[in-house]
Coordinates of C-alpha atoms in Angstrom, one line a residue:
M1 CA 276.1 -119.8 -84.9
K2 CA 275.6 -118.5 -81.3
L3 CA 272.6 -119.6 -79.2
S4 CA 270.6 -116.9 -77.5
K5 CA 268.9 -119.5 -75.3
F6 CA 270.2 -122.6 -73.7
A7 CA 268.9 -125.6 -71.8
L8 CA 270.2 -127.8 -69.0
F9 CA 269.3 -131.5 -69.6
G10 CA 269.2 -134.0 -66.7
M11 CA 268.9 -137.5 -68.1
I12 CA 267.2 -140.4 -66.4
A13 CA 268.6 -143.6 -68.0
L14 CA 266.8 -146.9 -67.9
A15 CA 269.0 -149.8 -68.9
G16 CA 266.8 -152.8 -69.6
C17 CA 268.1 -156.3 -68.9
S18 CA 266.8 -159.9 -68.6
A19 CA 267.7 -162.5 -66.0
G20 CA 269.9 -165.1 -67.5
E21 CA 270.1 -168.8 -66.8
G22 CA 270.5 -169.3 -63.1
G23 CA 269.4 -165.7 -62.3
T24 CA 267.0 -164.9 -59.5
Q25 CA 264.8 -162.5 -61.5
D26 CA 261.6 -163.8 -62.9
E27 CA 260.8 -160.9 -65.1
D28 CA 262.5 -158.4 -67.4
T29 CA 264.0 -155.6 -65.4
G30 CA 266.0 -152.4 -65.9
Q31 CA 267.7 -149.8 -63.8
I32 CA 266.7 -146.2 -63.6
E33 CA 269.4 -143.7 -62.8
L34 CA 269.1 -140.0 -62.2
N35 CA 272.3 -137.8 -62.3
L36 CA 272.1 -134.7 -60.3
I37 CA 275.2 -132.8 -61.5
G38 CA 276.9 -132.0 -64.7
A39 CA 279.3 -129.6 -66.4
A40 CA 278.8 -127.4 -69.4
A41 CA 281.3 -126.6 -72.2
S42 CA 281.8 -123.3 -70.6
G43 CA 283.1 -125.0 -67.5
N44 CA 280.1 -124.1 -65.3
V45 CA 278.8 -127.0 -63.1
Y46 CA 275.2 -127.2 -62.0
R47 CA 273.3 -129.4 -59.5
L48 CA 269.6 -130.1 -59.0
R49 CA 268.6 -129.4 -55.4
D50 CA 265.5 -129.7 -53.3
G51 CA 264.0 -131.9 -56.0
I52 CA 261.6 -134.8 -55.6
V53 CA 261.3 -136.8 -58.8
M54 CA 258.5 -139.3 -58.8
V55 CA 258.8 -142.2 -61.1
Q56 CA 255.4 -144.1 -61.6
G57 CA 255.7 -147.6 -63.0
P58 CA 253.5 -150.7 -63.6
Q59 CA 254.0 -152.0 -60.1
N60 CA 255.0 -149.2 -57.8
T61 CA 256.0 -145.6 -57.4
I62 CA 259.6 -144.5 -56.7
F63 CA 260.4 -141.1 -55.1
F64 CA 263.9 -139.8 -55.8
N65 CA 264.7 -137.2 -53.2
T66 CA 267.8 -135.2 -54.1
E67 CA 268.3 -134.2 -50.4
D68 CA 268.3 -137.7 -48.8
D69 CA 272.1 -137.5 -49.1
P70 CA 273.4 -134.1 -50.2
N71 CA 276.7 -135.6 -51.1
R72 CA 275.3 -138.0 -53.6
F73 CA 275.5 -137.2 -57.3
R74 CA 273.4 -140.1 -58.6
L75 CA 270.2 -141.8 -57.6
S76 CA 269.3 -145.3 -58.9
A77 CA 266.8 -148.1 -58.5
D78 CA 265.9 -151.4 -60.2
V79 CA 262.6 -151.4 -62.1
P80 CA 260.6 -153.9 -64.1
A81 CA 260.1 -153.3 -67.8
G82 CA 256.9 -151.5 -68.7
S83 CA 255.3 -148.1 -69.1
Y84 CA 256.5 -145.2 -66.8
Y85 CA 256.2 -141.5 -66.3
T86 CA 258.2 -139.0 -64.3
F87 CA 256.9 -136.0 -62.3
L88 CA 259.2 -133.3 -60.8
Q89 CA 257.4 -131.9 -57.8
E90 CA 257.4 -128.2 -57.0
G91 CA 260.1 -126.7 -54.9
W92 CA 263.2 -127.7 -56.9
R93 CA 266.0 -125.3 -57.6
L94 CA 269.3 -125.3 -59.6
E95 CA 272.6 -124.1 -58.2
R96 CA 275.9 -123.4 -59.9
L97 CA 279.1 -124.8 -58.2
N98 CA 281.8 -122.2 -58.7
L99 CA 285.5 -122.8 -58.9
D100 CA 286.1 -120.9 -55.7
N101 CA 283.9 -123.4 -53.9
T102 CA 281.0 -121.0 -53.6
I103 CA 277.5 -122.1 -54.4
E104 CA 275.3 -119.7 -56.5
P105 CA 271.5 -120.2 -57.0
V106 CA 270.4 -119.6 -60.6
E107 CA 267.1 -118.8 -62.2
A108 CA 265.9 -121.7 -64.3
Q109 CA 262.8 -122.8 -66.3
F110 CA 261.7 -126.4 -66.4
L111 CA 260.9 -127.2 -70.1
S112 CA 260.1 -130.9 -70.0
P113 CA 256.5 -132.2 -70.0
N114 CA 255.4 -132.7 -66.4
P115 CA 254.4 -135.5 -66.1
Q116 CA 256.5 -137.1 -68.9
W117 CA 255.6 -140.6 -70.2
F118 CA 258.0 -143.3 -71.6
N119 CA 258.5 -147.0 -71.9
V120 CA 261.2 -149.3 -70.5
Y121 CA 262.1 -152.3 -72.7
A122 CA 264.3 -155.2 -71.9
D123 CA 267.8 -155.2 -73.3
Q124 CA 267.4 -151.5 -74.4
N125 CA 268.4 -148.1 -73.0
T126 CA 265.6 -145.5 -72.8
L127 CA 266.6 -141.8 -72.4
V128 CA 264.2 -139.5 -70.5
P129 CA 265.3 -135.9 -70.4
L130 CA 264.6 -133.5 -67.5
R131 CA 265.2 -130.2 -69.3
F132 CA 266.0 -126.9 -67.7
R133 CA 266.8 -123.5 -69.3
V134 CA 269.4 -121.4 -67.6
G135 CA 271.4 -118.3 -68.7
G136 CA 274.1 -119.5 -71.0
D137 CA 274.9 -123.1 -70.6
D138 CA 273.7 -126.2 -72.4
V139 CA 274.4 -129.4 -70.4
V140 CA 273.6 -133.0 -71.0
L141 CA 273.8 -135.5 -68.0
D142 CA 274.1 -138.3 -70.5
R143 CA 272.6 -141.8 -70.1
G144 CA 272.9 -142.0 -66.3
S145 CA 276.5 -143.1 -66.7
F146 CA 279.1 -143.0 -64.0
D147 CA 281.1 -140.4 -66.0
I148 CA 279.3 -137.3 -67.0
V149 CA 279.3 -136.8 -70.8
I150 CA 278.7 -133.3 -72.1
E151 CA 277.0 -132.8 -75.4
V152 CA 275.9 -129.4 -76.8
E153 CA 273.2 -129.4 -79.5
E154 CA 272.7 -126.0 -81.2
A155 CA 269.1 -125.2 -82.0
P156 CA 268.3 -123.0 -85.0
S157 CA 268.8 -119.3 -84.1
A158 CA 266.0 -116.8 -84.6
S159 CA 267.9 -115.4 -87.6
T160 CA 267.6 -118.7 -89.6
L161 CA 263.9 -119.4 -88.9
C162 CA 261.4 -118.4 -91.5
T163 CA 257.9 -118.9 -92.9
D164 CA 258.6 -117.6 -96.4
D165 CA 261.5 -116.6 -98.7
S166 CA 261.2 -112.9 -97.9
Q167 CA 262.6 -113.5 -94.4
C168 CA 265.8 -115.1 -95.8
G169 CA 269.0 -113.6 -97.1
P170 CA 270.0 -113.3 -100.8
G171 CA 270.3 -116.7 -102.5
E172 CA 268.5 -118.5 -99.6
T173 CA 265.3 -120.4 -99.7
C174 CA 262.9 -120.8 -96.8
C175 CA 262.6 -124.6 -96.5
V176 CA 259.4 -125.0 -94.5
A177 CA 259.2 -128.3 -92.7
G178 CA 256.3 -127.9 -90.4
F179 CA 254.8 -124.6 -89.3
V180 CA 258.3 -123.0 -89.5
G181 CA 261.2 -123.4 -91.8
T182 CA 264.9 -122.6 -92.0
C183 CA 266.7 -120.3 -94.4
T184 CA 268.8 -122.7 -96.6
Q185 CA 271.3 -122.2 -99.4
L186 CA 270.3 -124.7 -102.1
G187 CA 272.4 -125.8 -105.0
A188 CA 271.3 -125.8 -108.7
G189 CA 268.3 -128.2 -109.1
E190 CA 268.3 -129.0 -105.4
S191 CA 265.0 -129.1 -103.5
C192 CA 264.3 -128.6 -99.9
P193 CA 264.7 -131.7 -97.7
L194 CA 261.5 -132.7 -95.9
P195 CA 260.6 -134.7 -92.8
D196 CA 258.7 -138.0 -93.1
L197 CA 256.4 -139.1 -90.2
T198 CA 255.5 -142.7 -89.7
V199 CA 253.5 -144.7 -87.1
S200 CA 254.8 -147.6 -85.0
A201 CA 252.4 -150.6 -85.3
D202 CA 254.2 -152.5 -82.5
V203 CA 253.8 -149.7 -80.0
A204 CA 250.1 -149.5 -80.7
R205 CA 249.6 -153.2 -80.6
F206 CA 251.5 -153.9 -77.4
S207 CA 250.0 -151.0 -75.4
L208 CA 246.4 -151.7 -76.3
S209 CA 243.9 -152.2 -73.4
I210 CA 240.1 -152.1 -73.0
G211 CA 238.2 -150.9 -69.9
H212 CA 235.6 -148.6 -68.5
E213 CA 236.0 -145.1 -67.3
S214 CA 233.5 -142.6 -65.9
F215 CA 233.4 -138.9 -67.0
P216 CA 231.6 -136.0 -65.3
A217 CA 229.7 -133.7 -67.6
D218 CA 232.3 -130.9 -67.5
S219 CA 235.4 -133.1 -68.2
C220 CA 237.8 -132.1 -70.9
A221 CA 237.2 -135.3 -72.7
I222 CA 233.6 -134.3 -73.2
V223 CA 234.3 -130.7 -74.0
E224 CA 236.8 -131.8 -76.7
G225 CA 234.6 -134.5 -78.1
C226 CA 236.7 -137.5 -77.1
V227 CA 233.8 -139.5 -75.7
G228 CA 230.2 -139.8 -76.7
G229 CA 228.7 -138.6 -73.4
A230 CA 229.0 -138.3 -69.6
G231 CA 229.0 -141.2 -67.3
D232 CA 230.4 -144.7 -67.8
R233 CA 232.2 -145.2 -71.1
R234 CA 234.0 -148.2 -72.6
L235 CA 237.4 -147.2 -74.0
M236 CA 240.1 -148.8 -76.1
R237 CA 243.4 -147.2 -75.0
F238 CA 246.7 -147.4 -76.9
S239 CA 250.0 -145.5 -77.3
T240 CA 251.0 -143.7 -80.5
E241 CA 254.6 -143.4 -81.5
T242 CA 255.5 -141.3 -84.6
P243 CA 259.1 -141.5 -85.8
N244 CA 260.5 -138.9 -88.2
V245 CA 262.4 -141.0 -90.8
G246 CA 262.8 -138.1 -93.3
E247 CA 265.7 -135.9 -94.3
A248 CA 264.8 -132.9 -92.2
D249 CA 263.5 -131.9 -88.8
M250 CA 259.8 -131.4 -88.4
I251 CA 259.7 -127.8 -86.9
L252 CA 256.4 -126.5 -85.4
G253 CA 257.9 -123.8 -83.2
D254 CA 256.6 -121.8 -80.3
P255 CA 252.8 -122.7 -80.0
T256 CA 252.1 -119.2 -78.6
A257 CA 253.7 -117.5 -81.6
V258 CA 252.9 -119.5 -84.8
D259 CA 249.7 -120.4 -86.6
G260 CA 248.5 -123.9 -86.4
F261 CA 247.9 -124.2 -82.6
E262 CA 244.7 -123.4 -80.7
Y263 CA 244.6 -122.7 -77.0
S264 CA 242.5 -125.1 -74.9
A265 CA 241.0 -123.4 -71.9
C266 CA 240.0 -126.7 -70.5
H267 CA 243.4 -128.3 -70.5
G268 CA 245.3 -125.0 -70.1
H269 CA 247.7 -125.5 -73.0
Y270 CA 247.9 -125.2 -76.8
H271 CA 246.7 -128.0 -79.1
F272 CA 247.7 -128.8 -82.7
E273 CA 244.3 -129.9 -84.1
G274 CA 244.1 -133.0 -86.2
Y275 CA 247.5 -134.5 -85.4
A276 CA 246.2 -138.1 -85.4
R277 CA 242.9 -139.8 -86.5
Y278 CA 241.8 -143.1 -85.0
E279 CA 239.2 -145.4 -86.6
L280 CA 237.8 -148.8 -85.7
L281 CA 236.8 -150.8 -88.8
D282 CA 234.6 -153.9 -88.8
G283 CA 235.0 -156.9 -91.2
T284 CA 233.3 -155.0 -94.1
G285 CA 235.6 -152.1 -93.8
A286 CA 232.9 -149.8 -92.3
V287 CA 234.0 -147.4 -89.6
V288 CA 232.1 -148.2 -86.4
A289 CA 233.9 -145.9 -83.9
T290 CA 236.4 -143.0 -84.1
G291 CA 238.8 -141.0 -82.0
H292 CA 241.3 -138.2 -82.5
K293 CA 244.4 -136.7 -80.9
Q294 CA 245.0 -133.0 -80.5
A295 CA 248.8 -132.9 -80.0
F296 CA 249.7 -130.6 -77.2
C297 CA 253.5 -131.1 -77.0
L298 CA 255.3 -132.7 -80.0
L299 CA 258.9 -133.2 -79.0
D300 CA 261.9 -135.6 -79.2
S301 CA 260.9 -138.4 -77.0
S302 CA 263.4 -141.1 -78.0
P303 CA 265.9 -141.8 -80.9
V304 CA 264.9 -144.4 -83.5
G305 CA 268.4 -145.5 -84.7
I306 CA 268.8 -143.7 -88.0
P307 CA 272.5 -143.3 -88.9
G308 CA 273.8 -139.8 -88.7
A309 CA 270.8 -138.5 -86.7
P310 CA 271.4 -136.1 -83.8
S311 CA 272.3 -137.9 -80.6
T312 CA 270.6 -135.4 -78.2
P313 CA 267.0 -134.1 -78.1
R314 CA 266.3 -130.6 -79.3
F315 CA 262.6 -129.9 -79.3
H316 CA 260.4 -129.4 -76.2
C317 CA 257.0 -128.1 -75.2
G318 CA 258.1 -124.5 -75.5
F319 CA 259.6 -125.0 -79.1
Q320 CA 258.0 -128.0 -80.6
G321 CA 259.0 -130.4 -83.3
I322 CA 260.5 -133.8 -84.1
Q323 CA 264.1 -134.1 -85.2
R324 CA 265.1 -136.4 -88.0
G325 CA 265.8 -139.8 -86.4
W326 CA 263.7 -139.2 -83.3
S327 CA 260.1 -140.0 -82.4
D328 CA 257.3 -138.4 -80.4
V329 CA 255.3 -140.8 -78.1
Y330 CA 251.8 -140.2 -76.8
S331 CA 251.2 -142.7 -74.0
S332 CA 248.0 -144.7 -73.6
G333 CA 247.4 -143.0 -70.3
L334 CA 247.0 -139.5 -71.8
D335 CA 243.6 -137.9 -72.1
C336 CA 241.8 -138.7 -75.4
Q337 CA 244.4 -141.4 -76.3
W338 CA 241.6 -143.8 -77.0
V339 CA 238.6 -144.8 -79.2
D340 CA 235.3 -144.7 -77.4
I341 CA 233.8 -148.2 -78.1
T342 CA 230.7 -147.8 -75.9
G343 CA 228.0 -149.9 -77.5
V344 CA 230.3 -151.6 -80.1
S345 CA 229.5 -155.3 -80.5
P346 CA 232.2 -157.9 -79.5
G347 CA 234.2 -159.3 -82.4
D348 CA 237.3 -158.8 -84.5
Y349 CA 238.2 -155.4 -85.8
L350 CA 241.0 -153.3 -87.3
L351 CA 242.3 -150.2 -85.4
R352 CA 243.4 -147.7 -88.0
I353 CA 245.8 -144.9 -86.9
T354 CA 246.5 -142.1 -89.3
I355 CA 249.0 -139.3 -88.7
N356 CA 248.8 -135.9 -90.4
A357 CA 245.7 -137.1 -92.3
D358 CA 244.9 -133.7 -93.6
R359 CA 248.5 -133.2 -94.8
T360 CA 248.8 -130.0 -92.8
L361 CA 252.5 -130.7 -92.2
P362 CA 254.8 -131.1 -95.3
E363 CA 256.3 -134.5 -95.7
S364 CA 258.4 -136.3 -98.4
D365 CA 256.0 -139.4 -98.2
Y366 CA 252.4 -139.4 -97.1
G367 CA 252.0 -143.0 -98.0
N368 CA 253.4 -144.4 -94.7
N369 CA 251.2 -142.3 -92.4
T370 CA 248.6 -145.0 -91.7
I371 CA 248.8 -148.4 -89.9
E372 CA 246.1 -151.0 -89.2
V373 CA 246.3 -153.2 -86.1
P374 CA 244.0 -156.2 -85.6
V375 CA 242.1 -156.0 -82.3
S376 CA 239.5 -158.2 -80.7
I377 CA 236.8 -156.7 -78.5
P378 CA 235.5 -159.2 -75.9
E379 CA 232.0 -159.3 -74.4
D380 CA 231.3 -156.5 -72.0
G381 CA 230.4 -157.2 -68.4
P382 CA 227.2 -156.2 -66.7
T383 CA 226.7 -152.6 -65.6
V384 CA 228.8 -151.7 -62.6
P385 CA 226.9 -152.0 -59.3
G386 CA 226.0 -149.0 -57.3
D387 CA 227.6 -150.1 -54.0
P388 CA 231.0 -148.5 -53.9
L389 CA 232.4 -151.2 -51.5
S390 CA 231.3 -154.0 -53.8
A391 CA 233.8 -155.6 -56.3
C392 CA 233.7 -154.4 -59.9
S393 CA 232.7 -157.1 -62.3
N394 CA 234.8 -155.7 -65.2
P395 CA 237.9 -153.5 -65.6
V396 CA 236.1 -150.2 -65.1
G397 CA 238.2 -147.1 -64.4
G398 CA 237.8 -143.5 -63.1
E399 CA 236.9 -141.7 -59.9
Q400 CA 233.2 -141.6 -60.8
R401 CA 232.7 -145.3 -60.7
D402 CA 230.7 -146.8 -57.7
C403 CA 232.5 -150.1 -57.2
G404 CA 235.9 -151.4 -56.1
W405 CA 236.4 -148.9 -53.3
S406 CA 237.4 -149.6 -49.7
I407 CA 237.5 -147.6 -46.5
A408 CA 241.0 -146.3 -45.8
P409 CA 242.3 -147.9 -42.6
G410 CA 241.9 -145.5 -39.7
Y411 CA 239.6 -143.2 -41.7
E412 CA 236.1 -144.6 -41.0
A413 CA 233.8 -142.3 -39.0
V414 CA 236.5 -139.7 -38.2
A415 CA 235.3 -136.9 -35.9
C416 CA 235.9 -133.3 -37.0
D417 CA 234.8 -129.8 -36.1
P418 CA 232.1 -128.7 -38.6
N419 CA 233.2 -126.0 -41.1
T420 CA 237.0 -126.6 -40.5
V421 CA 239.1 -127.2 -43.6
I422 CA 240.7 -130.6 -43.8
T423 CA 243.3 -131.9 -46.3
V424 CA 243.6 -135.6 -46.9
G425 CA 246.0 -137.3 -49.3
C426 CA 248.5 -140.1 -49.8
G427 CA 252.0 -139.4 -51.2
C428 CA 251.5 -135.6 -51.7
P429 CA 253.8 -135.8 -49.6
G430 CA 252.0 -137.1 -46.5
G431 CA 251.1 -140.8 -46.5
T432 CA 252.3 -143.4 -48.9
C433 CA 251.3 -143.8 -52.6
M434 CA 252.0 -146.6 -55.0
N435 CA 250.6 -147.2 -58.5
D436 CA 247.6 -145.1 -59.4
P437 CA 245.2 -144.6 -56.4
M438 CA 242.1 -142.5 -56.1
M439 CA 240.4 -141.0 -53.0
R440 CA 236.8 -140.1 -52.1
V441 CA 235.6 -138.3 -49.0
C442 CA 232.1 -139.1 -47.6
D443 CA 229.8 -137.3 -45.1
G444 CA 229.2 -139.6 -42.2
A445 CA 230.3 -143.0 -41.0
S446 CA 229.8 -145.1 -44.2
A447 CA 230.7 -145.3 -47.8
C448 CA 229.1 -143.0 -50.4
T449 CA 228.4 -142.9 -54.1
A450 CA 230.2 -140.4 -56.4
A451 CA 227.1 -138.2 -56.5
A452 CA 227.0 -137.9 -52.7
A453 CA 230.8 -137.4 -52.1
L454 CA 232.1 -134.4 -50.3
S455 CA 235.2 -134.6 -52.5
S456 CA 236.6 -137.0 -55.1
V457 CA 240.1 -136.9 -56.6
D458 CA 242.4 -138.9 -58.8
D459 CA 245.7 -137.2 -59.6
A460 CA 247.0 -134.3 -57.5
C461 CA 250.8 -134.8 -57.7
G462 CA 251.6 -137.2 -60.4
Y463 CA 249.4 -140.3 -59.9
C464 CA 248.9 -139.6 -56.1
P465 CA 245.7 -138.0 -54.8
Q466 CA 245.2 -135.1 -52.4
T467 CA 242.0 -133.1 -51.7
Q468 CA 240.6 -130.4 -49.4
F469 CA 237.1 -130.4 -48.0
V470 CA 235.1 -128.7 -45.3
C471 CA 234.0 -130.8 -42.3
P472 CA 230.3 -131.4 -42.7
E473 CA 227.6 -130.4 -40.2
S474 CA 227.5 -134.0 -39.0
G475 CA 231.0 -133.7 -37.6
V476 CA 232.0 -137.0 -39.1
Y477 CA 233.7 -138.1 -42.4
T478 CA 234.9 -141.3 -44.0
V479 CA 237.7 -141.7 -46.6
L480 CA 237.5 -144.3 -49.4
V481 CA 240.4 -145.3 -51.5
A482 CA 240.6 -147.3 -54.8
S483 CA 242.8 -148.0 -57.8
Y484 CA 242.1 -146.0 -60.9
D485 CA 241.9 -149.3 -62.8
A486 CA 239.5 -151.5 -60.7
M487 CA 241.6 -154.7 -61.2
A488 CA 245.0 -153.1 -60.5
P489 CA 246.9 -153.3 -57.2
F490 CA 247.6 -150.0 -55.4
T491 CA 248.7 -148.5 -52.1
C492 CA 247.2 -145.3 -50.6
D493 CA 248.1 -144.9 -46.9
V494 CA 246.1 -141.7 -46.0
S495 CA 247.4 -138.8 -44.0
A496 CA 245.2 -135.9 -42.9
T497 CA 245.9 -132.3 -41.7
V498 CA 243.4 -129.8 -40.3
A499 CA 243.9 -126.1 -41.2
T500 CA 244.8 -123.8 -38.3
P501 CA 242.2 -121.1 -37.7

């Protein structure tokens, strides 16, 4: 079977390890490596150029710049175990290294989620693909190893995909395993193989956190019914991992071309409605709070160790699905990946997570689609104070909160010419950004509330903030900075530029 479309995969590999006896490390750590070059089965060699890959972790932000040393083929750094995401900044390009020593730029499409979330565990390897589609080569820069390993994984061709038997050849059956199926030759008495989705209780349990976040009235979370109202909300966040342990791939297909997806004008991408249902149950079994997840990109996030399963990822945001032996992961940091527990009394509860609750997707076993995780909700702190420079009394989050801010060094009462356009930011690329900072711009020489701000921003490039504003009539502005999570450390060394008339 010949592919009509191919993809170039750049793998970031994170090899988790623990300090042994006599070691100097006091925490579980891993190493992240990014390979920049690889060869295809055709013999063509490609390299990522002009690329800045940001890796955001629990303690800091790493920027891999492919041009720091053009002769390097691999970038690496030691990292602590924890939750991470990658973000490939704009401006990257791919080039082909020809046998005659010439370099040829190539047209390429970036297929991976951007940003892309993943977890690093001690004593395990985590694969994170950066996927590009180019003319006719399928390349895997595998596991960040010193030797480049090439693997080619053939995706189903258009001729084998189907939605019913009429689209298949004589003697073939359309084995639907999602929104799309494959034309299959079945033996006498043989039935179509099916996928089987499950839910990881451990991932949900160990990723769970409770905190406050603020939402403006026009936020996507309100538009899509993920919170009960605007303003301050108390949320229980957690990650959801759904392994496919069945005998077939779950194939959803191109979200722009198949039924089952709906376009979200707010988020600017397609949703698969009803992928996950979240319920909080009290001691009597009554549901006291709910949540839901509209899947926007089901893909092969990580292998789950099933013998005989494919060794390389196949599905991505442009052609979605979960291979047999792979899992999709929705990180706790994603929008709507929570239950709104505003007003829920403190106490012990069960968090119930159900995948494919309406049985929209065909599976061999629906009985393993639900897990229940014990959770304890503590007493909530008092309402956050209105002074933005005062300390927050509880782990409130979000750019709309009015506590836990500080004035950026060098950016108190800055003079400017009224009506000029000013850009301020940290790490985009000016200034320095670590962890998940936010920024607020105030009119005048002092701090301001969210309602009075000239501009307020959380994420502009990955987790780093940048915003534009017009110098006010007062001719003075002040910049505030804070961590998205009020109790978390952060760095936001601000840089400002003034637009040239």
